[in-house]
Structure formats: structure tokens, C-alpha cells
């Protein structure tokens, strides 16, 4: 059962424009959400997170938005750069659930 | 080293052989995860260790898979009687107890079963 869903396997954006990656979840017990970035032949690296008590968290060019009522979160990257091209994984965790649940990932390609 | 270390980085084996993959987490990290990523697929959860609690083994795909962790240090993932569908990159990650979602991943062990 896929409790964290990334329905877009790929996204292509021109350099300088905004990239919006989406993620949906089904488990209402999730209270902490994260985004990871993965380059080929490397392990994923933590990018940004948000607690369920917030609806927005910003870190430089990266902003994560959380809509708890819709069980939806999104990652905005602005402006997008070619170096942002990678697979982005959404992840979620509940304080009583133990492990982290990952989505299947979205391949972002930023072209010049 | 400062990061999560995995070995071997690459392993080619014949179908039916047993393999053992090793993970050295970051010192002080109480949580340790194993994931695998098959070609073109997402991250598939295998097993999760948290301190002295019983591990969450719910992701292990069959009884050919097992994992151990010694205290809060090294973990080994063992795959017995390997099959071609076991071919994947096996990723280990660790985290601090107070930041349980922020995982630090190793570079993975690429397993190819011929």
C-alpha cells in the first residue's frame, strides 16, 4: 500500500522558471514531512522538511507547502537551475509510526 | 569517516549464492534503515532498527532476507539463495533519535545477480 504518492514520474522545466513537485499522502497519522534529492549513483540527501503544525517552510530557493486538509504537500523551487536536475522523493513520518515512508520519486529536469 | 559507509559498493553474484551487505552508520545515530531501489523504481523499505526496540521487518520481501544490527553500530543485510529479481541498489541510512526523519544515506551497494 502506497501511503505516500508522487503521481508525476517526471517534470521538465526551463532554467529560471519555477518547479513544483507534488506529493499526496493517505495516513492521517503522518505529522512530519520531508523532501529528499537524489543524483544518479549517489544516496538520497535530505533537502527540506515541514512539521504538521506549519503550512509553509522556506529555505533559500526551496519552499515546502503543506495542506493537511487535502493531505497534500508540494515543493517549490524558484528559480530552477540545471543543477537541480535530480530525482526528488517525498517522505512522511508519524511520531507513533516508527519508520519513514517514501514516495516513488519525481525526476526533475531543468533545461537551459 | 563522517558519513554512512556501505560495503561492498558493487557485488556481482550467481543465482543461488548468499550475499552479505554491510552498513556502518554515523556514530551516535540510533536509527538505521535498509532500503532498496530496483532499476527505474522508487525506494522500497526493507527494515528499520531503532535503538534497542524490536526491528520493523515488515518490508523484507521474503524469508531469504534477514538483517542484524549490533547495538547502535554496524548492520548487515543477508540475502540467501539470491534470485535475479534481487538485483538492485541496497541503500542504508541512519538518523539521530531527535531528528528521526532526517536520514543520512550511504552511497549504496549495487547487487547484480546473474
mmCIF file of C-alpha atoms in Angstrom:
data_model
loop_
_atom_site.group_PDB
_atom_site.id
_atom_site.type_symbol
_atom_site.label_atom_id
_atom_site.label_comp_id
_atom_site.label_asym_id
_atom_site.label_seq_id
_atom_site.Cartn_x
_atom_site.Cartn_y
_atom_site.Cartn_z
ATOM 1 C CA UNK A 1 0.000 0.000 0.000
ATOM 2 C CA UNK A 2 1.495 3.277 -1.127
ATOM 3 C CA UNK A 3 0.807 5.719 1.687
ATOM 4 C CA UNK A 4 2.891 8.448 0.078
ATOM 5 C CA UNK A 5 2.211 9.081 -3.580
ATOM 6 C CA UNK A 6 4.048 11.090 -6.185
ATOM 7 C CA UNK A 7 1.847 10.822 -9.231
ATOM 8 C CA UNK A 8 4.163 12.582 -11.661
ATOM 9 C CA UNK A 9 7.179 10.423 -12.518
ATOM 10 C CA UNK A 10 8.844 13.288 -14.352
ATOM 11 C CA UNK A 11 8.837 17.062 -14.696
ATOM 12 C CA UNK A 12 10.699 19.247 -17.187
ATOM 13 C CA UNK A 13 11.230 22.953 -16.519
ATOM 14 C CA UNK A 14 13.237 25.699 -18.139
ATOM 15 C CA UNK A 15 16.058 27.289 -16.169
ATOM 16 C CA UNK A 16 14.885 30.314 -14.191
ATOM 17 C CA UNK A 17 11.280 29.149 -14.009
ATOM 18 C CA UNK A 18 9.511 27.635 -11.014
ATOM 19 C CA UNK A 19 9.479 23.873 -10.444
ATOM 20 C CA UNK A 20 6.542 22.490 -8.497
ATOM 21 C CA UNK A 21 6.705 18.900 -7.304
ATOM 22 C CA UNK A 22 3.632 17.389 -5.739
ATOM 23 C CA UNK A 23 3.026 14.709 -3.162
ATOM 24 C CA UNK A 24 -0.120 13.208 -1.621
ATOM 25 C CA UNK A 25 -0.470 11.024 1.441
ATOM 26 C CA UNK A 26 -3.193 8.874 2.873
ATOM 27 C CA UNK A 27 -2.279 8.305 6.509
ATOM 28 C CA UNK A 28 -3.675 10.992 8.837
ATOM 29 C CA UNK A 29 -1.156 9.919 11.485
ATOM 30 C CA UNK A 30 1.699 11.451 9.497
ATOM 31 C CA UNK A 31 2.911 14.620 11.199
ATOM 32 C CA UNK A 32 6.318 15.248 9.689
ATOM 33 C CA UNK A 33 7.146 15.526 6.007
ATOM 34 C CA UNK A 34 10.425 15.692 4.153
ATOM 35 C CA UNK A 35 11.849 16.037 0.683
ATOM 36 C CA UNK A 36 14.985 14.241 -0.455
ATOM 37 C CA UNK A 37 17.029 14.776 -3.585
ATOM 38 C CA UNK A 38 18.922 12.019 -5.358
ATOM 39 C CA UNK A 39 21.565 12.234 -8.050
ATOM 40 C CA UNK A 40 22.496 9.133 -10.077
ATOM 41 C CA UNK A 41 24.869 6.729 -8.322
ATOM 42 C CA UNK A 42 24.513 8.591 -5.030
ATOM 43 C CA UNK A 43 22.357 8.097 -1.959
ATOM 44 C CA UNK A 44 19.440 10.482 -1.396
ATOM 45 C CA UNK A 45 20.200 13.642 0.566
ATOM 46 C CA UNK A 46 17.831 15.498 2.855
ATOM 47 C CA UNK A 47 16.578 18.753 1.349
ATOM 48 C CA UNK A 48 13.833 20.322 3.455
ATOM 49 C CA UNK A 49 11.173 19.316 5.949
ATOM 50 C CA UNK A 50 7.947 20.576 7.476
ATOM 51 C CA UNK A 51 6.057 19.754 10.622
ATOM 52 C CA UNK A 52 2.292 19.384 10.554
ATOM 53 C CA UNK A 53 1.942 22.413 12.827
ATOM 54 C CA UNK A 54 3.117 24.598 9.953
ATOM 55 C CA UNK A 55 1.814 25.125 6.453
ATOM 56 C CA UNK A 56 4.973 26.531 4.909
ATOM 57 C CA UNK A 57 8.713 26.218 5.336
ATOM 58 C CA UNK A 58 11.242 28.088 3.254
ATOM 59 C CA UNK A 59 14.962 27.559 2.781
ATOM 60 C CA UNK A 60 16.552 29.681 0.104
ATOM 61 C CA UNK A 61 15.179 28.699 -3.286
ATOM 62 C CA UNK A 62 13.211 25.806 -1.790
ATOM 63 C CA UNK A 63 9.779 26.113 -0.178
ATOM 64 C CA UNK A 64 7.563 23.308 1.021
ATOM 65 C CA UNK A 65 3.836 23.841 1.415
ATOM 66 C CA UNK A 66 1.573 21.575 3.431
ATOM 67 C CA UNK A 67 -2.204 21.339 3.073
ATOM 68 C CA UNK A 68 -3.313 18.991 5.831
ATOM 69 C CA UNK A 69 -6.984 19.006 4.919
ATOM 70 C CA UNK A 70 -6.134 17.838 1.414
ATOM 71 C CA UNK A 71 -3.307 15.574 2.606
ATOM 72 C CA UNK A 72 -1.095 17.228 0.051
ATOM 73 C CA UNK A 73 2.320 18.808 0.046
ATOM 74 C CA UNK A 74 4.387 20.436 -2.616
ATOM 75 C CA UNK A 75 7.964 21.525 -3.133
ATOM 76 C CA UNK A 76 8.595 24.758 -4.997
ATOM 77 C CA UNK A 77 11.994 25.527 -6.428
ATOM 78 C CA UNK A 78 12.475 29.046 -7.709
ATOM 79 C CA UNK A 79 14.400 29.926 -9.732
ATOM 80 C CA UNK A 80 15.164 26.460 -11.058
ATOM 81 C CA UNK A 81 18.754 25.725 -12.045
ATOM 82 C CA UNK A 82 20.239 22.928 -14.192
ATOM 83 C CA UNK A 83 21.991 21.581 -11.085
ATOM 84 C CA UNK A 84 18.564 20.923 -9.576
ATOM 85 C CA UNK A 85 18.057 18.130 -12.096
ATOM 86 C CA UNK A 86 17.643 15.030 -9.934
ATOM 87 C CA UNK A 87 15.039 12.650 -8.573
ATOM 88 C CA UNK A 88 13.028 14.170 -5.735
ATOM 89 C CA UNK A 89 11.466 11.905 -3.136
ATOM 90 C CA UNK A 90 8.684 12.935 -0.805
ATOM 91 C CA UNK A 91 8.662 11.220 2.598
ATOM 92 C CA UNK A 92 6.398 11.198 5.632
ATOM 93 C CA UNK A 93 6.541 10.050 9.212
ATOM 94 C CA UNK A 94 4.243 9.826 12.204
ATOM 95 C CA UNK A 95 5.522 10.245 15.741
ATOM 96 C CA UNK A 96 3.985 6.899 16.708
ATOM 97 C CA UNK A 97 4.606 5.088 13.444
ATOM 98 C CA UNK A 98 8.339 4.479 13.580
ATOM 99 C CA UNK A 99 9.676 4.356 10.105
ATOM 100 C CA UNK A 100 9.758 6.840 7.252
ATOM 101 C CA UNK A 101 7.521 6.271 4.225
ATOM 102 C CA UNK A 102 8.772 7.335 0.798
ATOM 103 C CA UNK A 103 7.027 8.130 -2.446
ATOM 104 C CA UNK A 104 8.273 6.687 -5.742
ATOM 105 C CA UNK A 105 10.037 9.909 -6.745
ATOM 106 C CA UNK A 106 9.785 12.525 -9.484
ATOM 107 C CA UNK A 107 12.586 13.053 -11.983
ATOM 108 C CA UNK A 108 13.108 16.801 -12.406
ATOM 109 C CA UNK A 109 14.960 18.006 -15.484
ATOM 110 C CA UNK A 110 15.896 21.678 -15.688
ATOM 111 C CA UNK A 111 16.980 22.664 -19.163
ATOM 112 C CA UNK A 112 18.946 25.811 -20.080
ATOM 113 C CA UNK B 1 34.506 8.608 8.316
ATOM 114 C CA UNK B 2 31.843 11.219 8.790
ATOM 115 C CA UNK B 3 29.146 9.636 6.663
ATOM 116 C CA UNK B 4 27.296 6.343 6.326
ATOM 117 C CA UNK B 5 29.608 3.771 4.843
ATOM 118 C CA UNK B 6 28.423 0.754 2.860
ATOM 119 C CA UNK B 7 30.339 -2.188 1.512
ATOM 120 C CA UNK B 8 30.791 -3.632 -0.973
ATOM 121 C CA UNK B 9 29.944 -0.828 -3.383
ATOM 122 C CA UNK B 10 29.398 -3.386 -6.129
ATOM 123 C CA UNK B 11 28.684 -7.093 -5.939
ATOM 124 C CA UNK B 12 28.101 -9.491 -8.794
ATOM 125 C CA UNK B 13 26.970 -12.952 -7.812
ATOM 126 C CA UNK B 14 25.476 -16.049 -9.313
ATOM 127 C CA UNK B 15 21.885 -17.037 -8.746
ATOM 128 C CA UNK B 16 21.572 -19.223 -5.677
ATOM 129 C CA UNK B 17 24.562 -17.796 -3.819
ATOM 130 C CA UNK B 18 24.291 -15.966 -0.498
ATOM 131 C CA UNK B 19 25.408 -12.342 -0.159
ATOM 132 C CA UNK B 20 26.092 -10.131 2.811
ATOM 133 C CA UNK B 21 25.966 -6.350 2.669
ATOM 134 C CA UNK B 22 27.417 -4.162 5.388
ATOM 135 C CA UNK B 23 26.469 -0.742 6.711
ATOM 136 C CA UNK B 24 28.441 1.443 9.113
ATOM 137 C CA UNK B 25 26.113 4.221 10.316
ATOM 138 C CA UNK B 26 27.174 7.612 11.573
ATOM 139 C CA UNK B 27 28.402 7.358 15.141
ATOM 140 C CA UNK B 28 25.659 8.194 17.632
ATOM 141 C CA UNK B 29 22.801 7.587 15.227
ATOM 142 C CA UNK B 30 20.314 5.300 16.913
ATOM 143 C CA UNK B 31 18.078 4.627 13.917
ATOM 144 C CA UNK B 32 19.181 2.579 10.921
ATOM 145 C CA UNK B 33 17.222 1.764 7.779
ATOM 146 C CA UNK B 34 17.711 -0.506 4.811
ATOM 147 C CA UNK B 35 16.024 0.353 1.520
ATOM 148 C CA UNK B 36 16.469 -0.982 -1.966
ATOM 149 C CA UNK B 37 15.987 0.644 -5.329
ATOM 150 C CA UNK B 38 15.443 -1.508 -8.361
ATOM 151 C CA UNK B 39 16.176 -0.075 -11.773
ATOM 152 C CA UNK B 40 13.628 2.608 -12.599
ATOM 153 C CA UNK B 41 11.774 2.168 -9.313
ATOM 154 C CA UNK B 42 11.399 4.139 -6.098
ATOM 155 C CA UNK B 43 12.789 3.446 -2.653
ATOM 156 C CA UNK B 44 11.490 0.177 -1.242
ATOM 157 C CA UNK B 45 11.608 -0.104 2.549
ATOM 158 C CA UNK B 46 13.172 -3.296 3.893
ATOM 159 C CA UNK B 47 13.879 -2.991 7.619
ATOM 160 C CA UNK B 48 14.228 -0.380 10.363
ATOM 161 C CA UNK B 49 16.215 -0.551 13.596
ATOM 162 C CA UNK B 50 15.639 1.961 16.397
ATOM 163 C CA UNK B 51 17.823 1.668 19.452
ATOM 164 C CA UNK B 52 17.035 -1.423 21.492
ATOM 165 C CA UNK B 53 13.477 -1.754 20.194
ATOM 166 C CA UNK B 54 12.436 -4.733 18.132
ATOM 167 C CA UNK B 55 13.204 -4.011 14.472
ATOM 168 C CA UNK B 56 10.425 -3.289 11.990
ATOM 169 C CA UNK B 57 10.909 -6.096 9.486
ATOM 170 C CA UNK B 58 7.669 -5.512 7.644
ATOM 171 C CA UNK B 59 9.411 -4.631 4.381
ATOM 172 C CA UNK B 60 11.532 -7.733 3.981
ATOM 173 C CA UNK B 61 10.246 -9.353 0.767
ATOM 174 C CA UNK B 62 10.845 -12.973 1.741
ATOM 175 C CA UNK B 63 12.435 -15.203 4.352
ATOM 176 C CA UNK B 64 15.589 -15.226 2.231
ATOM 177 C CA UNK B 65 16.239 -11.722 3.546
ATOM 178 C CA UNK B 66 17.480 -11.026 7.052
ATOM 179 C CA UNK B 67 19.279 -8.207 8.804
ATOM 180 C CA UNK B 68 21.093 -7.747 12.060
ATOM 181 C CA UNK B 69 22.418 -4.799 13.935
ATOM 182 C CA UNK B 70 24.950 -4.900 16.737
ATOM 183 C CA UNK B 71 23.867 -2.365 19.337
ATOM 184 C CA UNK B 72 23.866 1.041 17.704
ATOM 185 C CA UNK B 73 26.633 0.260 15.248
ATOM 186 C CA UNK B 74 27.191 -1.944 12.235
ATOM 187 C CA UNK B 75 24.351 -3.639 10.414
ATOM 188 C CA UNK B 76 24.490 -6.486 7.947
ATOM 189 C CA UNK B 77 21.825 -7.405 5.406
ATOM 190 C CA UNK B 78 21.972 -11.007 4.270
ATOM 191 C CA UNK B 79 20.260 -12.382 1.197
ATOM 192 C CA UNK B 80 20.241 -16.147 0.924
ATOM 193 C CA UNK B 81 19.854 -18.100 -2.322
ATOM 194 C CA UNK B 82 19.866 -14.935 -4.403
ATOM 195 C CA UNK B 83 17.487 -14.577 -7.335
ATOM 196 C CA UNK B 84 17.726 -12.322 -10.354
ATOM 197 C CA UNK B 85 14.912 -10.146 -9.021
ATOM 198 C CA UNK B 86 17.115 -9.311 -6.024
ATOM 199 C CA UNK B 87 19.293 -7.205 -8.331
ATOM 200 C CA UNK B 88 19.072 -3.643 -7.040
ATOM 201 C CA UNK B 89 20.942 -0.918 -5.214
ATOM 202 C CA UNK B 90 20.681 -1.549 -1.482
ATOM 203 C CA UNK B 91 20.749 1.694 0.482
ATOM 204 C CA UNK B 92 21.454 2.090 4.168
ATOM 205 C CA UNK B 93 20.563 5.213 6.126
ATOM 206 C CA UNK B 94 20.903 6.345 9.717
ATOM 207 C CA UNK B 95 19.467 9.151 11.800
ATOM 208 C CA UNK B 96 19.566 10.711 15.242
ATOM 209 C CA UNK B 97 16.703 9.948 17.572
ATOM 210 C CA UNK B 98 15.764 13.616 17.894
ATOM 211 C CA UNK B 99 15.613 14.160 14.137
ATOM 212 C CA UNK B 100 14.068 10.851 13.161
ATOM 213 C CA UNK B 101 13.050 11.784 9.660
ATOM 214 C CA UNK B 102 16.301 13.326 8.552
ATOM 215 C CA UNK B 103 18.119 10.330 7.227
ATOM 216 C CA UNK B 104 21.711 10.261 6.090
ATOM 217 C CA UNK B 105 22.134 7.758 3.295
ATOM 218 C CA UNK B 106 25.163 5.828 2.206
ATOM 219 C CA UNK B 107 26.044 5.543 -1.463
ATOM 220 C CA UNK B 108 24.552 2.096 -1.669
ATOM 221 C CA UNK B 109 25.645 -1.401 -2.586
ATOM 222 C CA UNK B 110 24.812 -2.347 -6.147
ATOM 223 C CA UNK B 111 23.923 -6.036 -6.331
ATOM 224 C CA UNK B 112 23.755 -7.862 -9.643
ATOM 225 C CA UNK B 113 22.543 -11.437 -9.671
ATOM 226 C CA UNK B 114 23.396 -13.293 -12.861
#
